[in-house]
Short mmCIF file of the C-alpha atoms (twelve columns), coordinates in Angstrom:
data_MODEL
# 
_entry.id   MODEL 
# 
loop_
_atom_site.group_PDB 
_atom_site.id 
_atom_site.type_symbol 
_atom_site.label_atom_id 
_atom_site.label_alt_id 
_atom_site.label_comp_id 
_atom_site.label_asym_id 
_atom_site.label_seq_id 
_atom_site.Cartn_x 
_atom_site.Cartn_y 
_atom_site.Cartn_z 
_atom_site.pdbx_PDB_model_num 
ATOM 1  C CA . UNK A 1  12.905  12.993  19.165 1 
ATOM 2  C CA . UNK A 2  9.640   11.209  18.277 1 
ATOM 3  C CA . UNK A 3  7.584   9.624   21.025 1 
ATOM 4  C CA . UNK A 4  7.406   5.826   20.924 1 
ATOM 5  C CA . UNK A 5  3.942   4.603   20.062 1 
ATOM 6  C CA . UNK A 6  2.592   1.116   20.553 1 
ATOM 7  C CA . UNK A 7  -0.374  -0.646  19.029 1 
ATOM 8  C CA . UNK A 8  -3.000  -1.652  21.570 1 
ATOM 9  C CA . UNK A 9  -6.014  -3.877  21.083 1 
ATOM 10 C CA . UNK A 10 -8.761  -2.835  23.500 1 
ATOM 11 C CA . UNK A 11 -11.851 -5.005  23.886 1 
ATOM 12 C CA . UNK A 12 -14.860 -4.552  26.127 1 
ATOM 13 C CA . UNK A 13 -17.977 -6.335  27.309 1 
ATOM 14 C CA . UNK A 14 -20.420 -3.837  28.782 1 
ATOM 15 C CA . UNK A 15 -24.030 -4.988  29.440 1 
ATOM 16 C CA . UNK A 16 -25.452 -1.469  29.927 1 
ATOM 17 C CA . UNK A 17 -26.220 0.407   26.681 1 
ATOM 18 C CA . UNK A 18 -25.384 3.845   28.059 1 
ATOM 19 C CA . UNK A 19 -22.017 2.831   29.521 1 
ATOM 20 C CA . UNK A 20 -21.180 0.826   26.381 1 
ATOM 21 C CA . UNK A 21 -21.872 3.907   24.245 1 
ATOM 22 C CA . UNK A 22 -19.617 6.052   26.469 1 
ATOM 23 C CA . UNK A 23 -16.779 3.524   26.263 1 
ATOM 24 C CA . UNK A 24 -17.095 3.337   22.460 1 
ATOM 25 C CA . UNK A 25 -17.133 7.123   22.185 1 
ATOM 26 C CA . UNK A 26 -14.010 7.441   24.328 1 
ATOM 27 C CA . UNK A 27 -12.184 4.818   22.266 1 
ATOM 28 C CA . UNK A 28 -13.270 6.335   18.938 1 
ATOM 29 C CA . UNK A 29 -11.206 9.390   19.734 1 
ATOM 30 C CA . UNK A 30 -8.075  7.252   20.100 1 
ATOM 31 C CA . UNK A 31 -8.287  4.482   17.522 1 
ATOM 32 C CA . UNK A 32 -10.310 2.571   14.984 1 
ATOM 33 C CA . UNK A 33 -13.100 0.109   15.610 1 
ATOM 34 C CA . UNK A 34 -12.159 -3.266  14.115 1 
ATOM 35 C CA . UNK A 35 -15.064 -5.264  15.587 1 
ATOM 36 C CA . UNK A 36 -18.194 -4.174  17.396 1 
ATOM 37 C CA . UNK A 37 -16.491 -4.108  20.795 1 
ATOM 38 C CA . UNK A 38 -12.818 -4.107  19.762 1 
ATOM 39 C CA . UNK A 39 -10.615 -1.129  18.919 1 
ATOM 40 C CA . UNK A 40 -7.027  -0.844  17.708 1 
ATOM 41 C CA . UNK A 41 -5.180  2.220   18.919 1 
ATOM 42 C CA . UNK A 42 -1.662  3.522   18.360 1 
ATOM 43 C CA . UNK A 43 -0.709  5.433   21.460 1 
ATOM 44 C CA . UNK A 44 2.280   6.637   23.394 1 
ATOM 45 C CA . UNK A 45 2.571   5.204   26.919 1 
ATOM 46 C CA . UNK A 46 1.267   8.497   28.314 1 
ATOM 47 C CA . UNK A 47 -1.714  8.544   25.965 1 
ATOM 48 C CA . UNK A 48 -2.531  4.957   26.876 1 
ATOM 49 C CA . UNK A 49 -2.388  5.718   30.605 1 
ATOM 50 C CA . UNK A 50 -4.683  8.714   30.217 1 
ATOM 51 C CA . UNK A 51 -7.165  6.681   28.133 1 
ATOM 52 C CA . UNK A 52 -7.041  3.759   30.589 1 
ATOM 53 C CA . UNK A 53 -7.846  6.080   33.491 1 
ATOM 54 C CA . UNK A 54 -10.720 7.589   31.508 1 
ATOM 55 C CA . UNK A 55 -12.133 4.133   30.731 1 
ATOM 56 C CA . UNK A 56 -11.794 3.142   34.384 1 
ATOM 57 C CA . UNK A 57 -13.949 6.109   35.339 1 
ATOM 58 C CA . UNK A 58 -16.685 5.116   32.889 1 
ATOM 59 C CA . UNK A 59 -17.255 1.499   33.862 1 
ATOM 60 C CA . UNK A 60 -19.105 -0.318  36.617 1 
ATOM 61 C CA . UNK A 61 -16.454 -2.497  38.302 1 
ATOM 62 C CA . UNK A 62 -19.083 -5.083  39.221 1 
ATOM 63 C CA . UNK A 63 -20.552 -5.569  35.728 1 
ATOM 64 C CA . UNK A 64 -18.161 -4.423  33.007 1 
ATOM 65 C CA . UNK A 65 -14.999 -5.835  31.475 1 
ATOM 66 C CA . UNK A 66 -12.362 -3.929  29.541 1 
ATOM 67 C CA . UNK A 67 -9.095  -5.519  28.408 1 
ATOM 68 C CA . UNK A 68 -6.088  -4.032  26.666 1 
ATOM 69 C CA . UNK A 69 -3.294  -5.892  24.922 1 
ATOM 70 C CA . UNK A 70 -0.134  -4.139  23.794 1 
ATOM 71 C CA . UNK A 71 1.287   -5.687  20.660 1 
ATOM 72 C CA . UNK A 72 5.015   -5.776  20.105 1 
ATOM 73 C CA . UNK A 73 6.094   -4.374  16.725 1 
ATOM 74 C CA . UNK A 74 6.642   -7.781  15.056 1 
ATOM 75 C CA . UNK A 75 3.254   -9.001  16.325 1 
ATOM 76 C CA . UNK A 76 1.458   -5.878  15.105 1 
ATOM 77 C CA . UNK A 77 3.112   -6.301  11.698 1 
ATOM 78 C CA . UNK A 78 1.907   -9.903  11.556 1 
ATOM 79 C CA . UNK A 79 -1.803  -9.064  11.980 1 
ATOM 80 C CA . UNK A 80 -3.952  -10.512 9.195  1 
ATOM 81 C CA . UNK A 81 -7.503  -9.795  8.103  1 
ATOM 82 C CA . UNK A 82 -10.027 -11.571 5.900  1 
ATOM 83 C CA . UNK A 83 -13.453 -10.653 4.564  1 
ATOM 84 C CA . UNK A 84 -14.666 -7.154  5.266  1 
ATOM 85 C CA . UNK A 85 -11.884 -6.543  7.740  1 
ATOM 86 C CA . UNK A 86 -9.513  -3.787  6.719  1 
ATOM 87 C CA . UNK A 87 -5.950  -3.449  7.895  1 
ATOM 88 C CA . UNK A 88 -5.375  -0.511  10.212 1 
ATOM 89 C CA . UNK A 89 -2.758  1.810   8.801  1 
ATOM 90 C CA . UNK A 90 0.052   3.051   10.997 1 
ATOM 91 C CA . UNK A 91 -0.611  6.506   12.371 1 
ATOM 92 C CA . UNK A 92 2.182   8.945   11.541 1 
ATOM 93 C CA . UNK A 93 3.924   10.472  14.515 1 
# 
């Protein structure tokens, strides 16, 4: 039975260059960058939890912000792009 995957939008605001680079590198392994500090990831709940814990260990709680939004299937299907933006293809299971 295939594992359910959800689309997550993860955005960050990290003032420190080194920490920002580490966050971007961690996210690159799990999704695609759609804006400078925004990634889209298709993850199982377990994968998301593991990534979220990793991100939590990389930030400074007093200076950094990381947000994740899980998109329901109809909302993810509705996403639109314009200009240089490219649609993110579904990742096969």
